[in-house]
Protein backbone atom coordinates (compact mmCIF):
# COMPACT_ATOMS: atom_id res chain seq x y z
CA UNK A 1 0.00 0.00 0.00
CA UNK A 2 1.66 3.19 -1.20
CA UNK A 3 -0.85 5.79 -0.02
CA UNK A 4 -1.41 6.43 3.64
CA UNK A 5 -4.95 6.58 4.95
CA UNK A 6 -5.26 9.65 7.15
CA UNK A 7 -4.93 7.57 10.31
CA UNK A 8 -1.57 6.20 9.13
CA UNK A 9 -0.35 9.61 7.92
CA UNK A 10 -1.12 11.08 11.34
CA UNK A 11 0.43 8.05 13.03
CA UNK A 12 3.67 8.47 11.08
CA UNK A 13 3.89 12.14 12.05
CA UNK A 14 3.10 11.32 15.69
CA UNK A 15 5.97 8.80 15.66
CA UNK A 16 8.36 11.45 14.32
CA UNK A 17 8.37 10.19 10.72
CA UNK A 18 8.04 12.67 7.81
CA UNK A 19 5.43 12.25 5.08
CA UNK A 20 5.48 13.69 1.56
CA UNK A 21 3.34 14.24 -1.51
CA UNK A 22 3.95 14.99 -5.17
CA UNK A 23 1.90 18.09 -5.96
CA UNK A 24 2.23 18.05 -9.73
CA UNK A 25 3.89 19.54 -12.75
CA UNK A 26 4.07 23.17 -13.79
CA UNK A 27 5.72 25.42 -16.33
CA UNK A 28 7.34 28.70 -15.41
CA UNK A 29 9.39 31.00 -17.65
CA UNK A 30 9.66 28.24 -20.24
CA UNK A 31 10.96 25.68 -17.75
CA UNK A 32 9.04 22.57 -16.68
CA UNK A 33 9.15 21.49 -13.09
CA UNK A 34 7.48 19.48 -10.38
CA UNK A 35 6.53 20.48 -6.86
CA UNK A 36 6.30 18.36 -3.76
CA UNK A 37 5.52 18.93 -0.09
CA UNK A 38 7.14 17.36 2.95
CA UNK A 39 5.82 17.53 6.52
CA UNK A 40 8.67 16.97 8.95
CA UNK A 41 8.20 16.53 12.70
CA UNK A 42 10.90 18.12 14.87
CA UNK A 43 11.96 16.85 18.30
CA UNK A 44 10.52 19.98 19.92
CA UNK A 45 6.98 19.06 18.82
CA UNK A 46 6.81 21.46 15.88
CA UNK A 47 5.80 20.19 12.42
CA UNK A 48 7.48 21.91 9.47
CA UNK A 49 5.67 22.10 6.16
CA UNK A 50 7.99 22.70 3.21
CA UNK A 51 7.51 22.86 -0.53
CA UNK A 52 10.20 22.20 -3.09
CA UNK A 53 10.05 22.91 -6.81
CA UNK A 54 12.64 21.28 -9.03
CA UNK A 55 13.24 21.38 -12.73
CA UNK A 56 11.89 18.25 -14.37
CA UNK A 57 14.89 17.17 -16.39
CA UNK A 58 15.27 13.54 -15.33
CA UNK A 59 14.89 10.67 -17.77
CA UNK A 60 12.80 7.75 -16.58
CA UNK A 61 15.38 5.10 -17.45
CA UNK A 62 18.08 6.94 -15.45
CA UNK A 63 15.81 7.72 -12.51
CA UNK A 64 17.09 6.21 -9.28
CA UNK A 65 13.90 6.59 -7.28
CA UNK A 66 14.79 9.97 -5.81
CA UNK A 67 13.32 13.37 -6.51
CA UNK A 68 15.20 15.92 -4.49
CA UNK A 69 16.47 19.38 -5.36
CA UNK A 70 19.61 20.13 -7.25
CA UNK A 71 21.14 23.46 -8.16
CA UNK A 72 18.16 23.96 -10.48
CA UNK A 73 15.59 24.37 -7.70
CA UNK A 74 12.94 26.95 -8.52
CA UNK A 75 13.05 28.57 -5.05
CA UNK A 76 16.71 29.59 -4.70
CA UNK A 77 16.14 33.05 -3.24
CA UNK A 78 13.97 32.03 -0.31
CA UNK A 79 14.93 28.40 0.08
CA UNK A 80 17.01 26.66 2.69
CA UNK A 81 20.24 24.87 1.82
CA UNK A 82 18.30 21.90 0.44
CA UNK A 83 16.13 23.95 -1.90
CA UNK A 84 12.91 23.77 0.11
CA UNK A 85 10.75 26.78 0.96
CA UNK A 86 9.16 26.60 4.40
CA UNK A 87 5.44 27.18 4.04
CA UNK A 88 4.70 27.16 7.75
CA UNK A 89 4.82 25.33 11.03
CA UNK A 90 2.16 23.63 13.10
CA UNK A 91 1.81 22.32 16.62
CA UNK A 92 -0.06 19.12 15.70
CA UNK A 93 -0.02 16.70 12.78
CA UNK A 94 -3.65 17.53 11.99
CA UNK A 95 -2.90 21.24 11.70
CA UNK A 96 0.20 20.52 9.59
CA UNK A 97 -1.81 18.49 7.09
CA UNK A 98 -4.56 21.13 7.02
CA UNK A 99 -1.95 23.82 6.32
CA UNK A 100 -0.48 21.78 3.44
CA UNK A 101 -3.96 21.29 2.02
CA UNK A 102 -4.90 24.95 2.34
CA UNK A 103 -1.64 26.56 1.19
CA UNK A 104 -0.39 24.01 -1.35
CA UNK A 105 -3.54 22.18 -2.44
CA UNK A 106 -2.20 18.91 -1.07
CA UNK A 107 -4.73 16.12 -1.36
CA UNK A 108 -5.45 14.11 1.81
CA UNK A 109 -5.65 10.90 -0.28
CA UNK A 110 -2.08 10.96 -1.66
CA UNK A 111 0.32 11.18 1.30
CA UNK A 112 3.21 8.70 1.25
CA UNK A 113 5.98 7.85 3.68
CA UNK A 114 9.27 9.65 3.23
CA UNK A 115 11.26 7.90 0.53
CA UNK A 116 8.27 6.87 -1.59
CA UNK A 117 8.21 10.04 -3.67
CA UNK A 118 10.43 8.46 -6.31
CA UNK A 119 7.67 5.97 -7.13
CA UNK A 120 5.24 8.84 -7.51
CA UNK A 121 7.69 10.60 -9.82
CA UNK A 122 8.11 7.47 -11.95
CA UNK A 123 4.34 7.28 -12.38
CA UNK A 124 4.25 10.98 -13.23
CA UNK A 125 6.90 10.51 -15.94
CA UNK A 126 5.19 7.38 -17.27
CA UNK A 127 1.95 9.36 -17.65
CA UNK A 128 3.67 11.94 -19.83
CA UNK A 129 4.57 14.57 -17.20
CA UNK A 130 1.14 16.22 -17.05
CA UNK A 131 0.90 19.84 -15.97
CA UNK A 132 -1.37 20.67 -13.05
CA UNK A 133 -2.21 18.87 -9.83
CA UNK A 134 -0.99 15.28 -9.62
CA UNK A 135 -3.76 12.69 -9.56
CA UNK A 136 -2.42 9.14 -9.25
CA UNK A 137 -4.32 6.56 -11.26
CSV table of C-alpha atoms in Angstrom, one decimal:
chain,number,residue,atom,x,y,z
A,1,UNK,CA,0.0,0.0,0.0
A,2,UNK,CA,1.7,3.2,-1.2
A,3,UNK,CA,-0.9,5.8,0.0
A,4,UNK,CA,-1.4,6.4,3.6
A,5,UNK,CA,-4.9,6.6,4.9
A,6,UNK,CA,-5.3,9.7,7.1
A,7,UNK,CA,-4.9,7.6,10.3
A,8,UNK,CA,-1.6,6.2,9.1
A,9,UNK,CA,-0.3,9.6,7.9
A,10,UNK,CA,-1.1,11.1,11.3
A,11,UNK,CA,0.4,8.1,13.0
A,12,UNK,CA,3.7,8.5,11.1
A,13,UNK,CA,3.9,12.1,12.0
A,14,UNK,CA,3.1,11.3,15.7
A,15,UNK,CA,6.0,8.8,15.7
A,16,UNK,CA,8.4,11.5,14.3
A,17,UNK,CA,8.4,10.2,10.7
A,18,UNK,CA,8.0,12.7,7.8
A,19,UNK,CA,5.4,12.3,5.1
A,20,UNK,CA,5.5,13.7,1.6
A,21,UNK,CA,3.3,14.2,-1.5
A,22,UNK,CA,3.9,15.0,-5.2
A,23,UNK,CA,1.9,18.1,-6.0
A,24,UNK,CA,2.2,18.0,-9.7
A,25,UNK,CA,3.9,19.5,-12.7
A,26,UNK,CA,4.1,23.2,-13.8
A,27,UNK,CA,5.7,25.4,-16.3
A,28,UNK,CA,7.3,28.7,-15.4
A,29,UNK,CA,9.4,31.0,-17.6
A,30,UNK,CA,9.7,28.2,-20.2
A,31,UNK,CA,11.0,25.7,-17.7
A,32,UNK,CA,9.0,22.6,-16.7
A,33,UNK,CA,9.1,21.5,-13.1
A,34,UNK,CA,7.5,19.5,-10.4
A,35,UNK,CA,6.5,20.5,-6.9
A,36,UNK,CA,6.3,18.4,-3.8
A,37,UNK,CA,5.5,18.9,-0.1
A,38,UNK,CA,7.1,17.4,3.0
A,39,UNK,CA,5.8,17.5,6.5
A,40,UNK,CA,8.7,17.0,9.0
A,41,UNK,CA,8.2,16.5,12.7
A,42,UNK,CA,10.9,18.1,14.9
A,43,UNK,CA,12.0,16.9,18.3
A,44,UNK,CA,10.5,20.0,19.9
A,45,UNK,CA,7.0,19.1,18.8
A,46,UNK,CA,6.8,21.5,15.9
A,47,UNK,CA,5.8,20.2,12.4
A,48,UNK,CA,7.5,21.9,9.5
A,49,UNK,CA,5.7,22.1,6.2
A,50,UNK,CA,8.0,22.7,3.2
A,51,UNK,CA,7.5,22.9,-0.5
A,52,UNK,CA,10.2,22.2,-3.1
A,53,UNK,CA,10.1,22.9,-6.8
A,54,UNK,CA,12.6,21.3,-9.0
A,55,UNK,CA,13.2,21.4,-12.7
A,56,UNK,CA,11.9,18.3,-14.4
A,57,UNK,CA,14.9,17.2,-16.4
A,58,UNK,CA,15.3,13.5,-15.3
A,59,UNK,CA,14.9,10.7,-17.8
A,60,UNK,CA,12.8,7.8,-16.6
A,61,UNK,CA,15.4,5.1,-17.4
A,62,UNK,CA,18.1,6.9,-15.4
A,63,UNK,CA,15.8,7.7,-12.5
A,64,UNK,CA,17.1,6.2,-9.3
A,65,UNK,CA,13.9,6.6,-7.3
A,66,UNK,CA,14.8,10.0,-5.8
A,67,UNK,CA,13.3,13.4,-6.5
A,68,UNK,CA,15.2,15.9,-4.5
A,69,UNK,CA,16.5,19.4,-5.4
A,70,UNK,CA,19.6,20.1,-7.3
A,71,UNK,CA,21.1,23.5,-8.2
A,72,UNK,CA,18.2,24.0,-10.5
A,73,UNK,CA,15.6,24.4,-7.7
A,74,UNK,CA,12.9,26.9,-8.5
A,75,UNK,CA,13.0,28.6,-5.1
A,76,UNK,CA,16.7,29.6,-4.7
A,77,UNK,CA,16.1,33.1,-3.2
A,78,UNK,CA,14.0,32.0,-0.3
A,79,UNK,CA,14.9,28.4,0.1
A,80,UNK,CA,17.0,26.7,2.7
A,81,UNK,CA,20.2,24.9,1.8
A,82,UNK,CA,18.3,21.9,0.4
A,83,UNK,CA,16.1,23.9,-1.9
A,84,UNK,CA,12.9,23.8,0.1
A,85,UNK,CA,10.7,26.8,1.0
A,86,UNK,CA,9.2,26.6,4.4
A,87,UNK,CA,5.4,27.2,4.0
A,88,UNK,CA,4.7,27.2,7.7
A,89,UNK,CA,4.8,25.3,11.0
A,90,UNK,CA,2.2,23.6,13.1
A,91,UNK,CA,1.8,22.3,16.6
A,92,UNK,CA,-0.1,19.1,15.7
A,93,UNK,CA,0.0,16.7,12.8
A,94,UNK,CA,-3.6,17.5,12.0
A,95,UNK,CA,-2.9,21.2,11.7
A,96,UNK,CA,0.2,20.5,9.6
A,97,UNK,CA,-1.8,18.5,7.1
A,98,UNK,CA,-4.6,21.1,7.0
A,99,UNK,CA,-1.9,23.8,6.3
A,100,UNK,CA,-0.5,21.8,3.4
A,101,UNK,CA,-4.0,21.3,2.0
A,102,UNK,CA,-4.9,25.0,2.3
A,103,UNK,CA,-1.6,26.6,1.2
A,104,UNK,CA,-0.4,24.0,-1.4
A,105,UNK,CA,-3.5,22.2,-2.4
A,106,UNK,CA,-2.2,18.9,-1.1
A,107,UNK,CA,-4.7,16.1,-1.4
A,108,UNK,CA,-5.4,14.1,1.8
A,109,UNK,CA,-5.6,10.9,-0.3
A,110,UNK,CA,-2.1,11.0,-1.7
A,111,UNK,CA,0.3,11.2,1.3
A,112,UNK,CA,3.2,8.7,1.3
A,113,UNK,CA,6.0,7.8,3.7
A,114,UNK,CA,9.3,9.7,3.2
A,115,UNK,CA,11.3,7.9,0.5
A,116,UNK,CA,8.3,6.9,-1.6
A,117,UNK,CA,8.2,10.0,-3.7
A,118,UNK,CA,10.4,8.5,-6.3
A,119,UNK,CA,7.7,6.0,-7.1
A,120,UNK,CA,5.2,8.8,-7.5
A,121,UNK,CA,7.7,10.6,-9.8
A,122,UNK,CA,8.1,7.5,-12.0
A,123,UNK,CA,4.3,7.3,-12.4
A,124,UNK,CA,4.3,11.0,-13.2
A,125,UNK,CA,6.9,10.5,-15.9
A,126,UNK,CA,5.2,7.4,-17.3
A,127,UNK,CA,1.9,9.4,-17.6
A,128,UNK,CA,3.7,11.9,-19.8
A,129,UNK,CA,4.6,14.6,-17.2
A,130,UNK,CA,1.1,16.2,-17.1
A,131,UNK,CA,0.9,19.8,-16.0
A,132,UNK,CA,-1.4,20.7,-13.0
A,133,UNK,CA,-2.2,18.9,-9.8
A,134,UNK,CA,-1.0,15.3,-9.6
A,135,UNK,CA,-3.8,12.7,-9.6
A,136,UNK,CA,-2.4,9.1,-9.3
A,137,UNK,CA,-4.3,6.6,-11.3
